[in-house]
C-alpha cells in the first residue's frame, strides 16, 4: 500500500544483473529423438560454469519447451543427460530439445524471479502454467492532485498514489468504489472534467461526492476525507466508524439533522462494505491465503486476498501441465507466476510446505521491497481462514471437473453429429457484420475443449468485397485466413522430402497414420499409440499464433450461400481436409431450436429442440455473432468521430486541433487561403503549404 513514484520501471537493474548468451545454435530436426536431445544438452554443458541462472530448452524451431532455474547451471543442466534418472515427462522433453539458451544471474533468488518472468512470457509446454488472465484490478487513490481522485486501476502501477488490492474481479472493485464514494464522498471524475465544472454534477446530488470542483468543500476538508479513506482501506475501519458515529451524535445534539442524515448514510456504506465480505478476515492484517486441491488428475488452487483485515475477494486457479509434478512444486510455481503481476503482501499463508520456501520468500521480498514471510497457519483465525480456503479449493475443483465432463460429453456428441474423424481441439467460427455493406467487418472466434480462447480471436476489415455481398465478404475472410497456411503446406523442404515449417509461421503436415521414429532414434515413453479416441487423422503440430494453426472444424454463421462461398474458396487454394459446417437459423429465423446445419455436400441436418448439443452450438454461434457486431460497432464509432483532416499526411492531433479551433470546421480549413493557414497558431509555413497543397493539388 505504499505510495509509488510515477514512472518507476518494473526492474531498473535488469540490464545490469542479467547477462544473456546463446549457448548452442538450434539444430534442425522434426522427429523426437532422445539421443539427439541428449547430445544437444551435452554441447551446452561444455560451455557452462557453476553459476546461478536460468536455462531454456528449445525445440527444432527455436521455440521454448521448458524454463528452469539453477544454483549451479553446469550441475543442473548436466542432470538431463542422465536419461535413466528422468521421468517419462522429462524424457519426452529431452527428446524434443535441439538447443538451449542460458541466462546467468547474480544469485539464485534472482534466477527464481527471472524463471517466473520467462514462463509467463514464453508459456512453455513442459512448465506448470498459470492461466494468463487479465491483470488483477486495484483501487487507486491518486496523489498527484490537490483533490485526489479514487478510481479503478489495472496494469503497471506508474501513477503516484496509494494502491489497494488486488481484487478478484472488476465487479468487486466497482461495488467497493461505489460504497467508498458514499462513505467518503471522494471524486471519481477525470482531471479535465473536474477542471471544467461550474456547478456540481449528479454525483453530488445523490450524495456520492463532496463537489470539490465547485468549492463545496475546501482542500483541508477534502484532505480529511482522504485521510479517513486511507485509514479505512488500511485496516482501521473501526476507528473510522467510531469517528463518524461521534460526528453524527454531535450533529444530532445540535439539531443539525441534515448533516446527521448524511453521516448516517456514510455509516451504512461502511457497514455494507464489511457485510459484503464473505470471508471473516479480522485480525489477519495483510495476507494472501493459498490452498491446493487435487482430484481426477487436475489441480485447483484457491486464493483469498486479505488487506488490512478486509477480504478483497477470492479466486480459483487451475494451472496447466501439472502431470507427473509434485503438488508442492505446483503450488510454488503458481505463487511465483502470480506474484509476477501482483505485489506480494508481507504474509503469505499456504496449506503445505513449499520446496525452497525460504528462497521463494527471499525472492519475493527482493521484488516487493519489504520482508515476506511464508507460513502454514496452525491455530486461531488464520487456521480457520485456511480451512475455509481449502474447502473452497475442493468445491471449485469439483465444479471444474463436472464442467469438464459435460464439455467432454458435448465434444464427443459434436464430433458424432458433424461426422468428424476425431474430437475437435480447435473450432473456428466465422461471421460478418455490416450495414448495407458499409463498415464491414469479419470475425473469427476460437473455441477449445476448455472454452473460448479469446487470445486467438481475430477481426478482419473487409477490403475487397463491394456492396452488400455477404458471400464475397466470407470469401475474402477465408482467403486471408487460410492463404498463408496453404502456401506453407505446399512449400518443399530443403532436402525435397515433404513439407517443413517456414519462417512465416508455417506448419508441418505429416503423412497419415502413426509415423515411427527413424531407426537411430531412442523411443520416447508415453508417445506410442496416443490419439483422440475417435479415429486416425494426420496430426498438424502446434505452433505459435493463430495464423499458423490449422482448425479441426470451421463453423460458419450462415446458410447454403455462405457454405458454398467458403467451400469453393478453400477448394481453390487446394484445401479439402478442413471440416466445414454452416449454421442457419432455419425457416422461422429464430432461436427456438430450428437451426439447420449445412454440409459441404449439400446435406442438411437438424437437432431436437431441447438437445444440449444444440444449446452448445447456439452458444458458439452467438459468441462469434457478438464479437462481429462489437467489432462493427467499434469501427462505426471511430468513423463517426473521424475528421477529413485525418487524411492529410503529417497532421496529427495537435495540429488538427489547432486548425479546427481557428477555422471552426474542416470545410473552412479546406477553403482557406495559404496566407490564412500560415496565421494559425502552431502551424508553420511548411505545414500550411502541405495542407493547402493537399486540397489544391496542381496549384
XYZ file of C-alpha atoms in Angstrom:
699
model
C 0.000 0.000 0.000
C 2.976 2.299 -0.015
C 2.890 5.277 -2.306
C 4.780 4.621 -5.531
C 6.540 7.309 -7.594
C 5.380 7.816 -11.152
C 7.416 6.208 -13.889
C 9.296 3.695 -11.751
C 10.388 0.833 -14.053
C 9.475 -2.721 -13.113
C 13.128 -3.645 -12.655
C 15.616 -0.779 -13.046
C 18.564 -3.148 -12.510
C 17.531 -5.630 -15.167
C 20.155 -4.615 -17.732
C 22.942 -4.779 -15.170
C 22.273 -8.075 -13.451
C 21.319 -10.353 -16.351
C 23.840 -11.467 -18.955
C 22.125 -13.491 -21.673
C 24.066 -15.562 -24.158
C 23.151 -18.245 -26.669
C 24.891 -21.419 -25.570
C 24.318 -23.505 -28.694
C 22.702 -22.944 -32.031
C 19.378 -24.608 -32.693
C 19.747 -27.860 -34.598
C 17.216 -28.798 -37.266
C 15.167 -31.930 -36.655
C 11.465 -32.695 -36.876
C 11.165 -36.070 -35.095
C 11.563 -36.502 -31.317
C 14.945 -38.123 -30.781
C 16.230 -38.751 -27.272
C 19.818 -39.315 -28.414
C 19.872 -36.063 -30.384
C 18.396 -34.189 -27.422
C 20.995 -35.549 -25.010
C 23.812 -34.624 -27.398
C 22.487 -31.044 -27.729
C 22.386 -30.723 -23.937
C 25.930 -32.115 -23.609
C 27.159 -29.487 -26.064
C 25.628 -26.847 -23.819
C 27.097 -28.324 -20.627
C 30.616 -27.949 -22.063
C 30.172 -24.165 -22.170
C 28.599 -23.742 -18.710
C 30.104 -22.691 -15.405
C 28.844 -23.405 -11.865
C 26.951 -20.106 -11.653
C 23.299 -19.395 -10.822
C 20.976 -18.648 -13.692
C 18.081 -19.709 -15.900
C 18.101 -22.131 -18.825
C 15.628 -22.566 -21.670
C 15.146 -25.802 -23.602
C 14.462 -25.136 -27.315
C 12.918 -27.386 -29.958
C 13.930 -27.660 -33.626
C 12.030 -24.461 -34.483
C 13.654 -22.487 -31.680
C 10.501 -22.388 -29.558
C 10.818 -22.730 -25.795
C 9.941 -26.159 -24.387
C 10.896 -25.578 -20.762
C 12.319 -22.896 -18.477
C 14.254 -23.819 -15.344
C 16.478 -22.152 -12.780
C 19.584 -23.453 -11.070
C 22.003 -22.589 -8.290
C 24.714 -24.164 -10.461
C 23.832 -24.184 -14.149
C 26.520 -26.714 -15.030
C 25.376 -29.295 -12.476
C 21.651 -28.777 -13.062
C 21.732 -28.987 -16.853
C 24.054 -31.995 -16.753
C 21.333 -33.923 -14.896
C 19.267 -34.018 -18.111
C 21.918 -36.188 -19.767
C 21.294 -38.953 -17.202
C 18.312 -40.332 -19.091
C 17.627 -43.288 -16.776
C 17.042 -40.937 -13.832
C 14.468 -38.806 -15.680
C 10.699 -39.202 -15.527
C 8.733 -40.022 -18.667
C 7.708 -36.377 -18.940
C 11.306 -35.139 -18.825
C 12.428 -37.805 -21.308
C 9.795 -36.564 -23.756
C 11.088 -33.022 -23.229
C 14.731 -34.016 -23.766
C 13.747 -35.912 -26.917
C 12.388 -32.695 -28.418
C 15.294 -30.498 -27.292
C 17.651 -29.321 -30.031
C 19.247 -26.314 -28.347
C 19.415 -24.271 -25.158
C 19.669 -20.644 -24.107
C 21.351 -19.607 -20.883
C 20.931 -16.529 -18.681
C 23.336 -16.022 -15.779
C 22.298 -14.108 -12.646
C 23.984 -12.849 -9.509
C 22.021 -15.097 -7.144
C 19.604 -17.996 -7.042
C 16.821 -15.675 -5.842
C 17.240 -13.525 -8.950
C 17.175 -16.686 -11.063
C 13.903 -17.688 -9.433
C 12.282 -14.357 -10.344
C 13.634 -14.455 -13.874
C 12.340 -18.015 -14.308
C 8.811 -16.824 -13.472
C 9.138 -13.938 -15.951
C 10.247 -16.270 -18.745
C 7.482 -18.777 -18.028
C 4.899 -16.022 -18.256
C 6.448 -14.679 -21.469
C 7.063 -17.919 -23.375
C 4.299 -20.211 -21.976
C 6.454 -23.375 -22.323
C 4.518 -26.644 -22.698
C 6.598 -28.521 -20.086
C 6.259 -25.904 -17.308
C 3.373 -25.527 -14.904
C 1.366 -22.643 -16.359
C -0.914 -20.289 -14.518
C -3.658 -19.194 -16.861
C -2.742 -15.829 -18.386
C -5.829 -13.802 -17.454
C -6.142 -10.057 -17.436
C -4.218 -8.296 -14.714
C -5.953 -8.026 -11.367
C -7.774 -4.752 -10.648
C -6.793 -2.399 -7.844
C -8.306 0.684 -6.222
C -6.069 3.706 -6.777
C -6.275 6.784 -4.575
C -4.186 9.249 -6.558
C -1.725 11.690 -5.014
C -0.978 13.976 -7.981
C -3.793 16.467 -7.389
C -4.905 18.818 -4.621
C -8.203 16.893 -4.555
C -7.188 13.216 -5.089
C -9.342 11.009 -7.267
C -10.445 7.456 -6.412
C -10.568 5.077 -9.370
C -10.210 1.501 -10.589
C -6.770 0.618 -11.957
C -5.258 -2.220 -13.978
C -1.780 -2.748 -15.318
C 1.528 -1.136 -14.387
C 1.435 0.968 -11.225
C 3.134 4.085 -12.556
C 0.790 6.819 -11.297
C 1.577 8.436 -7.956
C -0.795 7.330 -5.261
C -1.880 4.525 -2.961
C -2.903 1.178 -4.455
C -5.281 -1.150 -2.640
C -5.863 -4.714 -3.742
C -5.707 -6.988 -5.583
C -9.419 -7.561 -6.054
C -10.694 -10.804 -7.510
C -12.815 -9.143 -10.208
C -13.747 -5.809 -11.721
C -17.245 -6.214 -10.293
C -15.940 -6.385 -6.725
C -13.844 -3.243 -7.324
C -16.807 -1.340 -8.756
C -19.023 -2.257 -5.800
C -16.341 -1.240 -3.325
C -15.646 2.077 -5.060
C -19.382 2.786 -5.175
C -19.635 2.196 -1.414
C -16.452 4.204 -0.721
C -17.912 7.157 -2.626
C -20.949 7.045 -0.348
C -18.720 6.666 2.693
C -16.045 9.290 1.982
C -17.591 11.439 -0.798
C -14.410 11.309 -2.893
C -14.445 12.374 -6.524
C -14.128 9.780 -9.293
C -14.146 12.126 -12.306
C -11.168 12.799 -14.577
C -8.977 15.869 -14.044
C -10.239 17.525 -17.243
C -13.870 17.029 -16.195
C -13.031 18.370 -12.736
C -11.339 21.492 -14.136
C -14.272 22.455 -16.372
C -17.156 22.279 -13.905
C -19.007 25.421 -12.844
C -21.736 23.604 -10.906
C -21.903 20.232 -9.125
C -22.687 17.118 -11.132
C -25.268 14.452 -10.376
C -22.944 12.570 -8.009
C -23.106 15.496 -5.601
C -26.893 15.490 -5.751
C -27.082 11.775 -4.843
C -24.508 12.248 -2.060
C -21.621 10.330 -3.624
C -19.232 13.271 -3.995
C -18.399 16.356 -1.928
C -18.101 18.531 -5.093
C -14.601 19.961 -4.570
C -14.732 21.066 -8.222
C -17.069 23.945 -7.318
C -15.732 24.733 -3.848
C -18.450 22.962 -1.862
C -15.613 21.613 0.283
C -12.211 23.204 0.838
C -8.844 21.496 0.431
C -8.424 20.870 4.174
C -11.854 19.282 4.498
C -11.266 17.086 1.476
C -7.843 16.070 2.790
C -9.556 14.933 6.000
C -11.882 12.690 3.942
C -8.894 11.295 2.041
C -7.131 10.518 5.316
C -10.194 8.678 6.601
C -10.384 6.691 3.370
C -6.712 5.671 3.709
C -7.285 4.602 7.303
C -10.356 2.587 6.351
C -8.652 0.834 3.428
C -5.547 0.329 5.556
C -7.429 -1.717 8.140
C -8.505 0.960 10.644
C -12.182 0.641 9.767
C -13.359 0.505 13.410
C -11.646 3.793 14.243
C -13.162 5.463 11.186
C -16.635 4.190 12.025
C -16.288 5.367 15.622
C -15.281 8.841 14.466
C -18.280 9.087 12.126
C -20.611 7.918 14.920
C -19.303 10.669 17.206
C -19.802 13.280 14.473
C -23.349 12.039 13.870
C -24.210 12.194 17.572
C -22.802 15.720 17.840
C -24.806 16.858 14.792
C -27.995 15.374 16.239
C -27.427 17.146 19.570
C -27.013 20.425 17.665
C -30.311 19.680 15.843
C -28.420 19.630 12.536
C -30.443 16.715 11.270
C -29.418 17.149 7.624
C -25.739 16.633 8.495
C -26.670 13.788 10.826
C -28.545 12.067 7.973
C -25.509 12.361 5.679
C -23.286 10.845 8.379
C -25.857 8.071 8.942
C -25.698 7.194 5.224
C -21.924 7.104 5.406
C -22.101 4.650 8.303
C -24.447 2.446 6.308
C -21.935 2.422 3.445
C -19.196 1.270 5.839
C -21.467 -1.482 7.130
C -22.201 -2.565 3.545
C -18.502 -2.889 2.714
C -17.822 -5.048 5.748
C -21.037 -7.047 5.455
C -20.409 -7.895 1.796
C -17.225 -9.772 2.692
C -17.995 -13.472 2.631
C -14.783 -14.332 4.489
C -14.110 -13.175 8.030
C -10.520 -11.947 7.973
C -10.468 -9.823 11.125
C -7.083 -9.813 12.797
C -5.221 -11.258 9.803
C -3.770 -7.973 8.532
C -2.227 -8.043 5.057
C -2.045 -11.616 3.786
C -2.746 -13.849 0.802
C -4.073 -17.326 1.517
C -3.431 -20.229 -0.883
C -4.884 -23.738 -0.619
C -4.481 -26.571 -3.137
C -6.835 -29.415 -4.018
C -6.157 -32.339 -6.358
C -8.642 -34.763 -7.897
C -9.080 -36.653 -11.142
C -5.633 -35.716 -12.408
C -6.350 -31.988 -12.105
C -5.260 -29.388 -9.577
C -7.109 -26.352 -8.280
C -5.673 -23.531 -6.164
C -7.901 -21.189 -4.171
C -6.583 -17.746 -3.229
C -8.016 -15.274 -0.705
C -6.780 -11.665 -0.816
C -6.761 -10.026 2.615
C -5.674 -6.415 3.079
C -5.934 -4.521 6.347
C -8.031 -7.330 7.791
C -10.589 -6.929 4.990
C -11.332 -9.531 2.363
C -10.843 -8.120 -1.152
C -12.151 -11.257 -2.847
C -11.094 -14.774 -3.741
C -10.253 -16.561 -6.963
C -9.708 -20.141 -8.101
C -6.808 -21.057 -10.396
C -6.439 -24.232 -12.430
C -2.808 -24.486 -13.569
C -1.910 -26.455 -16.678
C 0.793 -29.048 -17.380
C 0.742 -30.437 -13.837
C 1.039 -34.143 -14.722
C 3.887 -36.036 -13.025
C 4.749 -32.934 -10.953
C 4.603 -32.923 -7.159
C 1.740 -30.849 -5.763
C 4.122 -28.843 -3.561
C 6.119 -27.853 -6.654
C 2.906 -26.889 -8.453
C 1.880 -24.520 -5.653
C 5.367 -22.965 -5.610
C 5.203 -22.348 -9.363
C 1.724 -20.853 -9.023
C 2.917 -18.418 -6.347
C 5.910 -17.232 -8.344
C 3.863 -16.663 -11.517
C 1.035 -14.992 -9.591
C 3.380 -12.507 -7.917
C 4.963 -11.682 -11.259
C 1.905 -9.417 -11.758
C 0.769 -8.671 -8.196
C 2.900 -7.131 -5.411
C 3.247 -9.686 -2.602
C 1.997 -8.822 0.897
C 4.110 -9.248 3.982
C 2.417 -12.548 4.837
C 1.615 -15.487 2.564
C -0.270 -18.400 4.110
C -0.187 -21.820 2.431
C -1.711 -25.170 3.285
C 1.590 -27.030 2.773
C 5.317 -26.540 2.981
C 6.890 -25.387 -0.274
C 10.169 -26.602 -1.735
C 12.835 -23.932 -1.309
C 10.363 -21.937 0.776
C 12.994 -19.630 2.247
C 14.422 -18.934 -1.205
C 10.961 -18.083 -2.555
C 10.345 -15.715 0.362
C 13.737 -14.070 -0.239
C 12.999 -13.604 -3.941
C 9.552 -12.135 -3.305
C 10.938 -9.813 -0.629
C 13.541 -8.521 -3.073
C 10.797 -7.873 -5.617
C 8.424 -6.212 -3.124
C 10.977 -4.126 -1.229
C 9.779 -5.376 2.177
C 10.054 -8.643 4.167
C 7.795 -11.508 3.050
C 7.012 -14.467 5.305
C 5.552 -17.748 4.015
C 3.999 -19.979 6.666
C 1.411 -22.671 7.371
C -1.180 -21.417 9.906
C -1.625 -23.716 12.882
C -4.328 -22.139 15.048
C -6.713 -19.232 15.526
C -8.242 -17.004 12.855
C -5.553 -17.810 10.327
C -6.139 -21.546 10.675
C -9.903 -21.115 10.259
C -9.262 -18.962 7.207
C -7.030 -21.660 5.710
C -9.678 -24.328 6.339
C -12.216 -22.190 4.511
C -9.798 -21.718 1.612
C -9.232 -25.491 1.449
C -12.990 -26.147 1.320
C -13.344 -23.575 -1.441
C -10.472 -25.143 -3.388
C -12.081 -28.587 -3.234
C -15.520 -27.288 -4.223
C -14.123 -25.203 -7.088
C -12.183 -28.200 -8.425
C -15.249 -30.442 -8.223
C -17.264 -27.875 -10.172
C -14.467 -27.676 -12.703
C -14.369 -31.455 -13.123
C -18.150 -31.573 -13.538
C -17.996 -28.838 -16.196
C -15.091 -30.597 -17.909
C -17.034 -33.853 -18.001
C -20.016 -32.086 -19.518
C -17.816 -30.383 -22.107
C -16.141 -33.674 -22.988
C -19.555 -35.287 -23.480
C -20.664 -32.395 -25.679
C -17.429 -32.576 -27.654
C -17.973 -36.269 -28.365
C -21.587 -35.615 -29.348
C -20.424 -32.753 -31.603
C -17.902 -34.987 -33.363
C -20.545 -37.669 -33.904
C -23.258 -35.290 -35.137
C -20.957 -33.420 -37.529
C -19.316 -36.674 -38.676
C -15.779 -35.713 -37.648
C -12.971 -38.244 -37.647
C -11.658 -37.102 -34.253
C -12.634 -34.890 -31.365
C -12.126 -31.224 -32.343
C -9.468 -29.477 -30.271
C -9.735 -26.152 -32.107
C -13.017 -24.881 -33.546
C -13.010 -21.668 -35.560
C -16.263 -19.773 -36.066
C -16.766 -17.020 -38.651
C -19.331 -14.266 -39.162
C -19.616 -10.857 -40.852
C -21.255 -7.664 -39.646
C -22.106 -4.511 -41.632
C -24.893 -2.082 -42.501
C -25.782 -2.339 -46.184
C -22.167 -3.162 -46.954
C -20.658 -0.210 -45.071
C -18.069 -0.553 -42.276
C -17.959 -4.287 -42.974
C -16.022 -6.444 -40.523
C -15.347 -10.176 -40.484
C -14.787 -12.008 -37.214
C -13.101 -15.234 -36.166
C -13.731 -16.800 -32.757
C -11.806 -19.812 -31.438
C -13.230 -22.458 -29.111
C -11.303 -25.295 -27.460
C -12.435 -28.133 -25.177
C -11.733 -25.797 -22.244
C -13.880 -22.950 -23.589
C -13.380 -19.839 -25.696
C -9.756 -18.849 -26.326
C -10.127 -15.072 -26.526
C -6.441 -14.556 -27.128
C -6.936 -16.199 -30.533
C -9.877 -14.041 -31.685
C -9.311 -12.036 -34.857
C -11.073 -9.223 -36.721
C -10.895 -8.676 -40.491
C -11.550 -5.258 -42.012
C -13.257 -6.148 -45.288
C -11.285 -4.537 -48.125
C -12.213 -6.104 -51.476
C -15.875 -7.136 -51.182
C -18.085 -4.496 -52.786
C -21.583 -3.601 -51.643
C -23.938 -5.683 -49.578
C -22.416 -9.040 -50.576
C -22.122 -11.415 -47.610
C -20.761 -14.198 -49.789
C -17.913 -12.055 -51.151
C -17.079 -10.930 -47.606
C -16.886 -14.527 -46.429
C -14.665 -15.426 -49.387
C -12.270 -12.604 -48.514
C -12.094 -13.671 -44.879
C -11.350 -17.282 -45.825
C -8.669 -16.236 -48.300
C -6.900 -14.073 -45.749
C -7.150 -16.693 -43.002
C -6.039 -19.764 -44.984
C -3.798 -18.415 -47.765
C -0.648 -18.488 -45.660
C -1.418 -21.962 -44.348
C -1.949 -23.266 -47.876
C 1.326 -21.732 -49.059
C 3.269 -23.258 -46.174
C 1.715 -26.663 -46.808
C 2.863 -26.629 -50.443
C 6.413 -25.328 -49.804
C 9.054 -28.076 -50.322
C 11.640 -28.800 -47.666
C 15.350 -28.151 -48.373
C 16.050 -31.839 -48.962
C 12.972 -32.340 -51.099
C 11.332 -34.751 -48.664
C 7.919 -33.396 -47.725
C 6.835 -30.177 -46.034
C 8.558 -28.214 -43.339
C 7.793 -25.145 -41.219
C 8.549 -21.834 -42.867
C 9.878 -18.705 -41.217
C 6.454 -17.103 -41.528
C 4.940 -19.480 -39.033
C 4.086 -22.483 -41.172
C 3.103 -25.966 -40.015
C 4.134 -29.463 -40.902
C 1.569 -31.954 -42.178
C 2.986 -35.463 -41.817
C 1.575 -38.430 -43.707
C -1.445 -40.224 -42.356
C -1.045 -42.817 -39.680
C 1.465 -43.227 -36.892
C 4.905 -42.407 -38.310
C 7.598 -44.421 -36.487
C 10.784 -42.676 -35.414
C 13.932 -43.186 -37.505
C 15.987 -46.274 -36.660
C 18.671 -44.308 -34.800
C 16.178 -42.566 -32.540
C 15.591 -43.736 -28.997
C 11.861 -44.392 -28.483
C 10.179 -41.931 -26.154
C 7.989 -43.229 -23.335
C 4.352 -42.300 -23.366
C 4.171 -41.379 -27.065
C 3.155 -44.553 -28.842
C -0.493 -45.110 -29.612
C -1.720 -41.707 -28.356
C -4.768 -40.389 -30.197
C -8.038 -38.589 -29.560
C -10.114 -41.707 -29.292
C -12.398 -41.300 -32.339
C -10.286 -42.214 -35.336
C -6.934 -41.699 -37.027
C -6.136 -38.396 -38.695
C -2.890 -36.705 -39.682
C -1.845 -34.502 -36.796
C -0.628 -30.976 -37.513
C 1.997 -29.875 -34.986
C 1.008 -26.856 -32.910
C 2.696 -23.512 -33.467
C 2.599 -20.023 -32.023
C -0.097 -17.622 -33.210
C -3.460 -18.327 -34.813
C -2.015 -17.740 -38.310
C -0.056 -20.998 -38.212
C -2.594 -23.287 -36.513
C -4.980 -25.431 -38.519
C -8.529 -25.727 -37.188
C -10.153 -29.104 -36.606
C -13.566 -27.657 -37.513
C -14.811 -24.485 -39.195
C -18.321 -23.288 -38.302
C -19.897 -20.524 -40.402
C -22.803 -18.381 -39.261
C -24.940 -18.610 -42.403
C -26.745 -20.906 -44.794
C -26.195 -22.573 -48.160
C -24.764 -19.446 -49.787
C -22.112 -18.904 -47.141
C -21.266 -22.607 -47.170
C -20.800 -22.600 -50.948
C -18.611 -19.479 -50.771
C -16.344 -20.979 -48.097
C -16.180 -24.428 -49.712
C -15.277 -23.052 -53.153
C -12.718 -20.599 -51.743
C -10.868 -23.300 -49.819
C -11.025 -25.649 -52.809
C -9.367 -23.002 -54.991
C -6.498 -22.905 -52.502
C -6.198 -26.699 -52.551
C -7.612 -27.170 -49.049
C -10.067 -30.038 -48.839
C -9.358 -31.624 -45.446
C -10.829 -28.983 -43.104
C -14.344 -29.974 -41.919
C -16.905 -27.255 -42.738
C -20.416 -26.736 -41.337
C -22.736 -23.721 -41.714
C -25.327 -22.893 -39.044
C -28.510 -21.240 -40.349
C -31.385 -20.124 -38.125
C -33.924 -22.099 -40.102
C -37.202 -21.133 -41.791
C -38.533 -19.273 -38.737
C -35.236 -17.313 -38.429
C -35.471 -17.636 -34.675
C -33.657 -19.347 -31.842
C -36.282 -21.907 -30.904
C -34.228 -24.914 -31.932
C -34.942 -24.674 -35.657
C -31.313 -24.241 -36.688
C -30.306 -26.067 -39.843
C -26.749 -27.382 -40.277
C -25.485 -27.311 -43.868
C -22.681 -29.625 -45.011
C -20.345 -29.068 -47.988
C -22.002 -31.864 -49.980
C -25.408 -30.179 -49.756
C -26.838 -32.314 -46.950
C -28.772 -30.718 -44.108
C -29.242 -31.821 -40.510
C -31.231 -30.611 -37.535
C -31.201 -31.348 -33.815
C -34.080 -31.838 -31.346
C -35.349 -28.624 -29.814
C -34.161 -29.446 -26.279
C -30.854 -31.041 -27.265
C -27.893 -29.978 -25.059
C -25.700 -30.155 -28.171
C -27.993 -27.668 -29.909
C -27.668 -25.250 -26.984
C -23.874 -25.683 -27.139
C -23.767 -24.918 -30.868
C -26.085 -21.945 -30.395
C -23.711 -20.602 -27.750
C -20.769 -20.946 -30.133
C -22.700 -19.221 -32.907
C -23.877 -16.435 -30.608
C -20.316 -15.737 -29.450
C -18.990 -15.105 -32.955
C -22.109 -13.057 -33.722
C -21.496 -10.944 -30.605
C -17.840 -10.446 -31.467
C -18.593 -9.473 -35.075
C -21.258 -6.952 -34.045
C -18.936 -5.463 -31.431
C -16.143 -5.054 -33.989
C -18.553 -3.431 -36.451
C -19.902 -1.016 -33.833
C -16.378 -0.037 -32.795
C -15.455 0.652 -36.415
C -18.639 2.679 -36.901
C -17.950 4.699 -33.742
C -14.451 5.529 -34.945
C -15.871 6.675 -38.263
C -18.331 8.996 -36.521
C -15.511 10.804 -34.708
C -13.194 10.826 -37.735
C -12.329 14.105 -39.442
C -11.396 14.854 -43.076
C -8.214 16.365 -41.668
C -7.105 12.857 -40.666
C -6.352 12.172 -44.336
C -3.709 14.910 -44.586
C -0.202 13.425 -44.188
C 1.726 14.850 -41.262
C -1.306 16.330 -39.479
C -1.542 14.852 -36.017
C -3.998 15.516 -33.175
C -2.343 18.753 -32.012
C -2.252 20.385 -35.453
C -5.741 19.149 -36.266
C -6.999 20.698 -33.027
C -5.264 23.997 -33.825
C -6.812 24.146 -37.299
C -10.308 23.345 -36.048
C -10.078 25.860 -33.202
C -9.006 28.568 -35.636
C -11.420 27.873 -38.523
C -14.261 26.054 -36.771
C -14.901 23.287 -39.332
C -12.925 21.050 -41.667
C -14.761 22.622 -44.617
C -13.424 26.052 -43.751
C -9.912 24.620 -43.481
C -10.303 23.251 -46.982
C -11.476 26.628 -48.325
C -8.810 28.670 -46.513
C -6.147 30.547 -48.437
C -2.476 29.802 -47.866
C -1.977 33.130 -46.084
C -4.837 32.301 -43.672
C -3.351 28.892 -42.915
C 0.024 30.393 -42.003
C -1.660 32.597 -39.374
C -2.925 29.606 -37.353
C -1.035 29.307 -34.021
C 1.197 26.245 -34.046
C 1.095 25.808 -37.832
C 4.387 26.563 -39.585
C 4.682 27.833 -43.139
C 5.764 24.368 -44.322
C 2.769 22.664 -42.693
C 0.424 25.336 -44.040
C 1.780 24.698 -47.533
C 1.286 20.958 -47.027
C -2.362 21.429 -46.006
C -3.012 23.834 -48.855
C -1.407 21.555 -51.451
C -3.430 18.587 -50.207
C -6.681 20.376 -51.018
C -5.410 22.264 -54.075
C -3.344 19.741 -55.971
C -1.739 21.263 -59.036
C -1.822 24.800 -57.617
